[in-house]
Tab-separated table of C-alpha atoms and ligand atoms in Angstrom:
chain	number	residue	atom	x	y	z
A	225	UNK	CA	-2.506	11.740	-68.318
A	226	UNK	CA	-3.203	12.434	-64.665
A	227	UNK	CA	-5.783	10.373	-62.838
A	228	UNK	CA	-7.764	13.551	-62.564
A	229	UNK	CA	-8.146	13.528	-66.289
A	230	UNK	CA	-9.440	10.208	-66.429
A	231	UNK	CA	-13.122	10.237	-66.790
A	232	UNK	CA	-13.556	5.960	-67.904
A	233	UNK	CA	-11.290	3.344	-66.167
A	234	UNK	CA	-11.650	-0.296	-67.040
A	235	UNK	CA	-9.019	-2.591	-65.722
A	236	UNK	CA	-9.578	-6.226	-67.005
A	237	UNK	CA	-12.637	-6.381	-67.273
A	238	UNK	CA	-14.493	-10.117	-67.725
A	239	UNK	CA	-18.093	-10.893	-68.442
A	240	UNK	CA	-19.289	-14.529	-69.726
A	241	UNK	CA	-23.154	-14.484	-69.992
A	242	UNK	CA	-24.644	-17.137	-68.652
A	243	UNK	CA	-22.344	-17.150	-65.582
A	244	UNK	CA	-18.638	-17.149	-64.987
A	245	UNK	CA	-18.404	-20.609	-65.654
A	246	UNK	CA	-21.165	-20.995	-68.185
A	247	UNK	CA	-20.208	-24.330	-69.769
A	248	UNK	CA	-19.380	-23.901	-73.586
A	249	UNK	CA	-19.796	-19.752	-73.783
A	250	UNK	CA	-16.733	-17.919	-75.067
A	251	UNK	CA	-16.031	-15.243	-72.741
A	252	UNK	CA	-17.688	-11.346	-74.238
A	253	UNK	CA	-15.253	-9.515	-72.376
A	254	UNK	CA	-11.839	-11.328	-71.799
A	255	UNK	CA	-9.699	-9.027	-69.885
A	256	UNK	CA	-10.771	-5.772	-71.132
A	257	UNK	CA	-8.362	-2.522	-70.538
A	258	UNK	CA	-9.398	0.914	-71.180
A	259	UNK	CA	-8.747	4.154	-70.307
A	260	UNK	CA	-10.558	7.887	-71.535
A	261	UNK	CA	-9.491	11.273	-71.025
A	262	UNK	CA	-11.880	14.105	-70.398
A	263	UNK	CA	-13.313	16.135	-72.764
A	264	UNK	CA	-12.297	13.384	-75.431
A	265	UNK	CA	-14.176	10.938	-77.749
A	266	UNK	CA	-12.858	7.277	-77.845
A	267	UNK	CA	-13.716	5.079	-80.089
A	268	UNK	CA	-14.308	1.589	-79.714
A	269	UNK	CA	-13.828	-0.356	-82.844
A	270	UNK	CA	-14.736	-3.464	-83.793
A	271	UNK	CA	-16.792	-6.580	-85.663
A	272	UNK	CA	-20.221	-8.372	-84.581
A	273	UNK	CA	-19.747	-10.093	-81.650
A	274	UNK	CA	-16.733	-8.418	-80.769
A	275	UNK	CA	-18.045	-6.818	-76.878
A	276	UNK	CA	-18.913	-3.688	-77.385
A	277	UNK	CA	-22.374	-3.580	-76.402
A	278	UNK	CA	-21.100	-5.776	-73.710
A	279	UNK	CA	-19.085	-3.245	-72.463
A	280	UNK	CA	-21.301	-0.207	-72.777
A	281	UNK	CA	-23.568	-1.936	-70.813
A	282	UNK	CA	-21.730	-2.837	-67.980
A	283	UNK	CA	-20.359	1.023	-67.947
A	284	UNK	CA	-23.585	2.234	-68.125
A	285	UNK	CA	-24.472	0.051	-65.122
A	286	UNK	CA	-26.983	-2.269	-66.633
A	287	UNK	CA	-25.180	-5.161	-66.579
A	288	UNK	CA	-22.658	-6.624	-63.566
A	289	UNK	CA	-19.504	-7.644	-64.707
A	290	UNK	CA	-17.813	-11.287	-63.289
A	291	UNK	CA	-14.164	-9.268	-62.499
A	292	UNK	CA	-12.523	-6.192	-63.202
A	293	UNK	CA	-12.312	-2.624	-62.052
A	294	UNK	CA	-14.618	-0.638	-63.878
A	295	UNK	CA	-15.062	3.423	-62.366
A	296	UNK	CA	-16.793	6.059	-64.417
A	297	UNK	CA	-16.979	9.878	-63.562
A	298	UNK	CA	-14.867	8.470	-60.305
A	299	UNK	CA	-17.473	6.188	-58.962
A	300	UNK	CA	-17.400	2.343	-59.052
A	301	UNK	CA	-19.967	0.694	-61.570
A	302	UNK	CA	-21.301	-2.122	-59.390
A	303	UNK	CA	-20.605	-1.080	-55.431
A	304	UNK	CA	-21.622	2.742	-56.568
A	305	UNK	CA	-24.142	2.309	-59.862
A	306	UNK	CA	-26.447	4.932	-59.002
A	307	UNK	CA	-23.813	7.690	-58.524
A	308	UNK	CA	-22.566	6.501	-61.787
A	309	UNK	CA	-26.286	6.778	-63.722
A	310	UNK	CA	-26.793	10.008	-62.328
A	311	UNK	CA	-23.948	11.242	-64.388
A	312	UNK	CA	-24.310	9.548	-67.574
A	313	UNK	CA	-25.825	9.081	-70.846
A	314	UNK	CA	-26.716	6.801	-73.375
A	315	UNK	CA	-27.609	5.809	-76.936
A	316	UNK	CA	-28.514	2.475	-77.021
A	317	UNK	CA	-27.857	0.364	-80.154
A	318	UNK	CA	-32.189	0.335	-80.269
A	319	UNK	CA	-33.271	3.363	-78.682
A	320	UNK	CA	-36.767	4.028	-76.949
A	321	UNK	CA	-38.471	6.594	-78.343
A	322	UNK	CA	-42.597	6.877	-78.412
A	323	UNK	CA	-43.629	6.714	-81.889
A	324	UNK	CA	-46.734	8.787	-81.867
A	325	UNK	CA	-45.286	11.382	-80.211
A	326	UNK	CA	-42.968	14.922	-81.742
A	327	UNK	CA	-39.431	15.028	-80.915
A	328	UNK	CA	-40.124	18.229	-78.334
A	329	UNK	CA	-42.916	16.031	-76.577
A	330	UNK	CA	-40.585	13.384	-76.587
A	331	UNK	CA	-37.907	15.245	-74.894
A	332	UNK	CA	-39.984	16.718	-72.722
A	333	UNK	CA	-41.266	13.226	-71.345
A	334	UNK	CA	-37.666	11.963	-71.201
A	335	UNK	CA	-36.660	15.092	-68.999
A	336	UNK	CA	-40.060	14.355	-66.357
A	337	UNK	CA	-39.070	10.910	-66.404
A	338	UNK	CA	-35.620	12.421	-65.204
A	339	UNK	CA	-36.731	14.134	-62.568
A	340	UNK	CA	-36.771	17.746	-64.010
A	341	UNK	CA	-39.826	19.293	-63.142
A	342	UNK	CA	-42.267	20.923	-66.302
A	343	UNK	CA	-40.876	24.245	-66.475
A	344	UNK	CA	-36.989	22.712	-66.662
A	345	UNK	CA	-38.110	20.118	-68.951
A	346	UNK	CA	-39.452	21.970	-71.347
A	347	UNK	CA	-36.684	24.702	-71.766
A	348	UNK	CA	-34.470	21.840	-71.842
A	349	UNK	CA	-36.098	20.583	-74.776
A	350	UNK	CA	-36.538	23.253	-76.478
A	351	UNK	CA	-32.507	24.189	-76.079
A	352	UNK	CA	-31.939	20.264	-77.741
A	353	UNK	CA	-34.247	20.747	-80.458
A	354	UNK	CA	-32.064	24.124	-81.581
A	355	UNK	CA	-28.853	22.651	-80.966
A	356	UNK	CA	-29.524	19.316	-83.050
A	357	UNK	CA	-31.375	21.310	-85.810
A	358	UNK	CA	-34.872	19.472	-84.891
A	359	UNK	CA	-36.809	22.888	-84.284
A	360	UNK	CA	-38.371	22.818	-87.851
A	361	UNK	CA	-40.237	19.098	-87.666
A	362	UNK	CA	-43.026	20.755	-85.739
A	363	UNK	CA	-45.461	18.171	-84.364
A	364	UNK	CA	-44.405	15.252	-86.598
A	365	UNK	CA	-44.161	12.235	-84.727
A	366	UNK	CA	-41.074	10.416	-84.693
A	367	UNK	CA	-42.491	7.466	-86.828
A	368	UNK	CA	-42.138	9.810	-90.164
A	369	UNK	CA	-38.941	11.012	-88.801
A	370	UNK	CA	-35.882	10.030	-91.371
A	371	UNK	CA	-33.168	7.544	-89.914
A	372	UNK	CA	-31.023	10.684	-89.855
A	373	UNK	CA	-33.768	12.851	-88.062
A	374	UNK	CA	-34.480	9.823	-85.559
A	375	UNK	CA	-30.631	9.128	-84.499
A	376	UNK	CA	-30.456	13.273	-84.074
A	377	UNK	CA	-33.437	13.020	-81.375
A	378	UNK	CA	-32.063	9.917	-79.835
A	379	UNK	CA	-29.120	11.794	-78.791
A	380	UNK	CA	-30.938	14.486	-77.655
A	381	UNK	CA	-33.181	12.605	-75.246
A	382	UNK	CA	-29.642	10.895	-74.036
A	383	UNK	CA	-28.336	14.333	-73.311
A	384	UNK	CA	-31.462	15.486	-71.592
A	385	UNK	CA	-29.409	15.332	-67.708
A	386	UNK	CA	-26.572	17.248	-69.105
A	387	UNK	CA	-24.416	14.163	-68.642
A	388	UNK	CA	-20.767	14.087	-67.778
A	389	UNK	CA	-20.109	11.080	-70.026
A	390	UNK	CA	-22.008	9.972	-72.845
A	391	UNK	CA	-21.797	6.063	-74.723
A	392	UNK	CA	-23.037	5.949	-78.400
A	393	UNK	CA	-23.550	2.353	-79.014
A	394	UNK	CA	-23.108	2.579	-83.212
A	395	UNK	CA	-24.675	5.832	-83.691
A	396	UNK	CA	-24.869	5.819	-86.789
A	397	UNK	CA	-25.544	1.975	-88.234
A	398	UNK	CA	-28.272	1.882	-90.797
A	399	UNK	CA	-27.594	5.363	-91.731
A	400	UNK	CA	-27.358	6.574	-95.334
A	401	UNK	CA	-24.240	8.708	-95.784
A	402	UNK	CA	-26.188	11.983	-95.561
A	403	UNK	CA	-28.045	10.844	-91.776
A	404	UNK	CA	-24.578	9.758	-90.807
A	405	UNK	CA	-22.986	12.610	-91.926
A	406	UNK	CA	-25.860	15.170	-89.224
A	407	UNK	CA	-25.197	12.292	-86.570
A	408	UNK	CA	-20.928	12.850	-86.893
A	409	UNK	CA	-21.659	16.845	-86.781
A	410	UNK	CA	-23.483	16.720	-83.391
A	411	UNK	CA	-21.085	14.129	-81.715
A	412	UNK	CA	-18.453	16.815	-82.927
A	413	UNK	CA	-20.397	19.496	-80.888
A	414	UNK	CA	-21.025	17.648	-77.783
A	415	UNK	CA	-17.264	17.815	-77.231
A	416	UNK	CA	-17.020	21.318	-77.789
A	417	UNK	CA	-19.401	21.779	-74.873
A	418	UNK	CA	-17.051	19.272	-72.706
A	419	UNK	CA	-18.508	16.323	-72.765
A	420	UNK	CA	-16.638	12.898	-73.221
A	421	UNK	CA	-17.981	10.455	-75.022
A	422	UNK	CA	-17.483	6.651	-75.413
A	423	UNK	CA	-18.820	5.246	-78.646
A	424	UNK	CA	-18.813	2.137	-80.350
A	425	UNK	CA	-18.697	1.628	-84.428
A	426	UNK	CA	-17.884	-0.632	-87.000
A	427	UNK	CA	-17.145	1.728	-88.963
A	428	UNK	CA	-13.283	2.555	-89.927
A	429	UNK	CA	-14.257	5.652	-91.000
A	430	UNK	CA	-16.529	6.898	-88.390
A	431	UNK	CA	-13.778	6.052	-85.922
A	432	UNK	CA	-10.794	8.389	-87.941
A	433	UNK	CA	-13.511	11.176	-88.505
A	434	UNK	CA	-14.561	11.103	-84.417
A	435	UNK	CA	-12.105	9.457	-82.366
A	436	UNK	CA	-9.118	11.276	-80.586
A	437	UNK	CA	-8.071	7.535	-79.808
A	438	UNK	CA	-9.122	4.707	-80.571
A	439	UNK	CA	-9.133	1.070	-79.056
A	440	UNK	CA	-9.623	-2.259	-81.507
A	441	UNK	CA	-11.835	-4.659	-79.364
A	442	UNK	CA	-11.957	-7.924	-81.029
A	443	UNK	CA	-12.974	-11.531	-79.167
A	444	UNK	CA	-13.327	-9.224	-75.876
A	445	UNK	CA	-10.185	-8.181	-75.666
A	446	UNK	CA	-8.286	-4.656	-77.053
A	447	UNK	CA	-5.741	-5.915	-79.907
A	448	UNK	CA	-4.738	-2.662	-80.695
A	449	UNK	CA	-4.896	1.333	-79.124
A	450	UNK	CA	-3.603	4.805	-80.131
A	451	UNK	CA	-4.864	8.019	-82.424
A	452	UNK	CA	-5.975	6.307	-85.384
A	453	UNK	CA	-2.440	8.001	-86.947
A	454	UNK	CA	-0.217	5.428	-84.400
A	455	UNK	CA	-2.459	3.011	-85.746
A	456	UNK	CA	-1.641	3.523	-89.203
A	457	UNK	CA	2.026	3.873	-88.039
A	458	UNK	CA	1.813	0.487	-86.203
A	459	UNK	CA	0.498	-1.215	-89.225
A	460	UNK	CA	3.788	-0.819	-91.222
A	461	UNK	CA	3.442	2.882	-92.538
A	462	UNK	CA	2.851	3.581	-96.131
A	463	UNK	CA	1.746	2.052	-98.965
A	464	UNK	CA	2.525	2.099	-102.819
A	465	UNK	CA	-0.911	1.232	-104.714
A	466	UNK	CA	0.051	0.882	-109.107
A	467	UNK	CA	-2.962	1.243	-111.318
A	468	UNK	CA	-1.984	-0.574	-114.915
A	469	UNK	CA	-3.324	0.127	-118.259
A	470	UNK	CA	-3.629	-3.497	-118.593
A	471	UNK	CA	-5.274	-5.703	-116.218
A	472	UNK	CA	-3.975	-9.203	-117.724
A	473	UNK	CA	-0.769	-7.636	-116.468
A	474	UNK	CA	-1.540	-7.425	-112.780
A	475	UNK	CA	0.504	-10.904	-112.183
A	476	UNK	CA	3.187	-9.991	-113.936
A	477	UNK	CA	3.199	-6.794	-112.078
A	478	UNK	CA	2.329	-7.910	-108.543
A	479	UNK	CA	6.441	-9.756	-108.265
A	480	UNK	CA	8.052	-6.343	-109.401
A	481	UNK	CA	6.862	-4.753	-106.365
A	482	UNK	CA	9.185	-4.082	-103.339
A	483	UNK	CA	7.147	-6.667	-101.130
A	484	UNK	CA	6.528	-10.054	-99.948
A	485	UNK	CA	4.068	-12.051	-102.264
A	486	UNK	CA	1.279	-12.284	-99.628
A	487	UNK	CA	1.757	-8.363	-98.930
A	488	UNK	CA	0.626	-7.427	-101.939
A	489	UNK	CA	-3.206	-6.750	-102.258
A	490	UNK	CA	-4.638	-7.461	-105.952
A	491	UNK	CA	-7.993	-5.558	-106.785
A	492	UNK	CA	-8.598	-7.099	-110.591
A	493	UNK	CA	-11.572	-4.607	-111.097
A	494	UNK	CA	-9.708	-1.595	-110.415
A	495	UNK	CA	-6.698	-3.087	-112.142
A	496	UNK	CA	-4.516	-1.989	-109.027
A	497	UNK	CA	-2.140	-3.299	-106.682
A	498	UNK	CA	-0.718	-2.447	-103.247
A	499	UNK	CA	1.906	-2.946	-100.800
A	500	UNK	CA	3.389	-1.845	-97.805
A	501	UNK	CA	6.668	-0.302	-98.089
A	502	UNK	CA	9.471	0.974	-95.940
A	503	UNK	CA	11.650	3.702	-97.675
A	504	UNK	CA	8.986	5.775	-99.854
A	505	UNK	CA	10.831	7.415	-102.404
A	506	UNK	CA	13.176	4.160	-102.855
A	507	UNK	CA	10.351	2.289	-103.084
A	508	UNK	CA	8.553	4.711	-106.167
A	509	UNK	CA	11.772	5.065	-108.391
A	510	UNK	CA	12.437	1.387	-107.704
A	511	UNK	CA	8.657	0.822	-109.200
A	512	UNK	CA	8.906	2.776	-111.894
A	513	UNK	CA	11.676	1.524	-113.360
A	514	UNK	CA	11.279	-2.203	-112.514
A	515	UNK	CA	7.331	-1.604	-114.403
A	516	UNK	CA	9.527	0.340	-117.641
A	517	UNK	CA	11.842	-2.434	-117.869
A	518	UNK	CA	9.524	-4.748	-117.848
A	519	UNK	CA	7.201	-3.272	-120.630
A	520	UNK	CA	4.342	-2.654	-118.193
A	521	UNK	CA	2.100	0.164	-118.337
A	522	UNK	CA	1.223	2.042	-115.464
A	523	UNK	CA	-1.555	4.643	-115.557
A	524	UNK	CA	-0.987	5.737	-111.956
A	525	UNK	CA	1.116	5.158	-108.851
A	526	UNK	CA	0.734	7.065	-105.769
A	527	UNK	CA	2.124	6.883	-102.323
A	528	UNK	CA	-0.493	6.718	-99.417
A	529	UNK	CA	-0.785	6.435	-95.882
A	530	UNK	CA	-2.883	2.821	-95.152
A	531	UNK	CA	-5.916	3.503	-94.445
A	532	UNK	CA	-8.177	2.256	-91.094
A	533	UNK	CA	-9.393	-1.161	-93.141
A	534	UNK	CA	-6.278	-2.177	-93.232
A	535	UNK	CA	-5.365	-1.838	-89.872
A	536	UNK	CA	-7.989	-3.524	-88.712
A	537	UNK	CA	-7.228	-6.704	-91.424
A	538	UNK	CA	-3.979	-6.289	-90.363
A	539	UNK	CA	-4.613	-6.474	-86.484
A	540	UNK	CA	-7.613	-9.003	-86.947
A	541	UNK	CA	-5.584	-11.523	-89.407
A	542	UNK	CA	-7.787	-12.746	-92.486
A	543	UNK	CA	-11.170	-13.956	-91.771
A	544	UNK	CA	-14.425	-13.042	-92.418
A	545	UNK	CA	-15.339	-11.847	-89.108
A	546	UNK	CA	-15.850	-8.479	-90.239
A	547	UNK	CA	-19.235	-8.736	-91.304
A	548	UNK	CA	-21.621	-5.903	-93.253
A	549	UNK	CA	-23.955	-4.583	-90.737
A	550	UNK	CA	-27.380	-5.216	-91.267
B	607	ATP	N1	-27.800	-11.453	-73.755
B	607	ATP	C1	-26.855	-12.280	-74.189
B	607	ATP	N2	-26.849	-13.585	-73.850
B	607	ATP	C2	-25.872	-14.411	-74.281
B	607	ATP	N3	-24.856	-14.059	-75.057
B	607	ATP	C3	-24.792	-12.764	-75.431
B	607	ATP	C4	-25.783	-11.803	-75.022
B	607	ATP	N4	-25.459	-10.603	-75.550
B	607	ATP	C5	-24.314	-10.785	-76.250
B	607	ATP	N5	-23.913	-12.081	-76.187
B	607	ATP	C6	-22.684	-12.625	-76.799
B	607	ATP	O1	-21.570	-11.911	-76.311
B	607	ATP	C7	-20.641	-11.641	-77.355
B	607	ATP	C8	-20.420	-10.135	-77.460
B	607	ATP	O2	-21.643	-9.543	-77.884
B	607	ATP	P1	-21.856	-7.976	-77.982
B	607	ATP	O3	-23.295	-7.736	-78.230
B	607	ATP	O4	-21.229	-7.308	-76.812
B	607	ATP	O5	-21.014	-7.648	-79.313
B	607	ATP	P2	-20.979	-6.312	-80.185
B	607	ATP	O6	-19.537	-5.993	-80.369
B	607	ATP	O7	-21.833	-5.258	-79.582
B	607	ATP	O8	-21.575	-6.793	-81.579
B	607	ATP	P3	-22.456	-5.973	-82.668
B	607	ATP	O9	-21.480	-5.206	-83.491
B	607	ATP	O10	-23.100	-7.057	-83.455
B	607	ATP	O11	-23.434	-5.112	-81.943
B	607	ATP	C9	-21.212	-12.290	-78.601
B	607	ATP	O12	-20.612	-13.527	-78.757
B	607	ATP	C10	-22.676	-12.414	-78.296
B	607	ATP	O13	-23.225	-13.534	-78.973
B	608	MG	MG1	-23.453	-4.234	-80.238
């Protein structure tokens, strides 16, 4: 990738709130790296707590870093902040919309407040309102907008100045599958129109479905980065999951499998086990015949390709960091 393409830099990057040496707080960022190309969408995946907001803040220039080089859209974040707003965008994990107000009068307030005179404002709006399928809520305010409807305006209003890069802190949290669903659609179309966006999730999914690559944040730190396929590939490759017949047999079972005892996840209500393994079709016949010999009824085995959960388990170790959002 040549430095031309690179629209987000972030070269170790530290923030402790409460001041560098803030006595007892564990650092938010801890030597953050990062890199995005343009045109792309990078995920940033990881639990509560993990930086993320952290760091979408200090790249959107509302928050100073203690160290680090930090450059968006080729200007610096702190010595050159205002070159670096006027060329950004930004969904905020608790956006700011007026409540009594429609989504165009909404838009069009965002776009005064931006400087674009009435006339631009309002075709602005208007183009938004096509292009996130909002034309047909008329003058409803935004308070009996749907969580799906609401997150579709939000990114409107952030794309009001036509921005170069955009950051989507969890778009799509506190969605139900179908408002998720419209939100992953317009991200998709943003990029077709060239712009490259940053976003932040907790969801697995949302980052495989989105991402062209994806970074693992966790502590303030990156543990992991790639295309969410060279993170599968980096996590040991593919897996063999056995569905039995029977689940008292799942014990017996679990030590016929080509894997070490602690590699082998046991999911009792599905009556199913899996592990990692390194030559596939070794790995099936060996299965099979180890389950036959053994008098052990299998109603399915399948080869698979792990999925992003169990990268992240894998990369994060066992804990119970990863926490349901709220
Ligand atoms: N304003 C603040 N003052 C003090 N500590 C903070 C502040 N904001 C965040 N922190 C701490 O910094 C760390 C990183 O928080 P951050 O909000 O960046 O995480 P996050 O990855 O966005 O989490 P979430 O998924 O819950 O939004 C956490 O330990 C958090 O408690
Ligand atoms: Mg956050």
């Amino acid at each position: 990738m040549s430095v031309a393409d690179t629209v987000i830099t972030v070269e170790q990057a530290r923030k402790t709130y409460g001041g560098k040496g803030a006595r007892g707080a564990a650092p938010a960022l801890d030597g953050l790296d990062l890199t995005v190309a343009r045109g792309t969408v990078h995920g940033v995946l990881g639990p509560n707590g993990a930086g993320k907001t952290t760091l979408v803040r200090i790249l959107a220039t509302l928050l100073r870093p203690d160290a680090g080089r930090i450059e968006v859209a080729g200007h610096d974040v702190v010595r050159e902040a205002y070159a670096v707003r006027l060329r950004i965008g930004l969904l905020g994990q608790h956006a700011a919309l007026d409540e009594e107000l429609g989504g165009r009068q909404n838009l069009e307030l965002f776009g005064r407040l931006h400087h674009l005179g009435a006339r631009r404002a309002r075709a602005r709006a208007g183009e938004l309102l096509e292009r996130f399928d909002l034309t047909r809520t008329g003058r409803k305010a935004v308070s009996q907008y749907s969580g799906g409807m609401r997150r579709r305006l939000d990114l409107a209003a952030s794309l009001i100045t036509e921005p170069e890069v955009l950051f989507l802190d969890e778009p799509t949290t506190g969605l139900d599958p179908r408002g998720r669903a419209e939100v992953w659609q317009s991200v998709r179309s943003l990029v077709g129109g060239g712009t490259t966006v940053l976003l932040t999730t907790q969801y697995l999914e949302e980052a495989d479905q989105l991402a062209d690559r994806i970074s693992v944040v966790d502590a303030g730190r990156v543990i992991a980065d790639g295309t969410a396929d060279e993170l599968k590939a980096a996590v040991g490759g593919d897996r063999i999951d056995v569905v039995l017949r029977d689940a008292g047999q799942l014990g017996a079972a679990s030590a016929l499998l080509p894997a070490a005892p602690g590699a082998v996840t046991v999911d009792a209500d599905r009556r199913l086990l899996s592990a990692p393994v390194t030559d596939r079709m070794a790995a099936l016949t060996g299965v099979v015949r180890a389950l036959a010999e053994a008098g052990i009824e299998a109603e399915d085995i399948a080869l698979r390709r792990p999925t992003l959960d169990e990268v992240f388990l894998h990369l994060t170790g066992p804990g119970d960091r990863v926490e349901e959002p709220a």
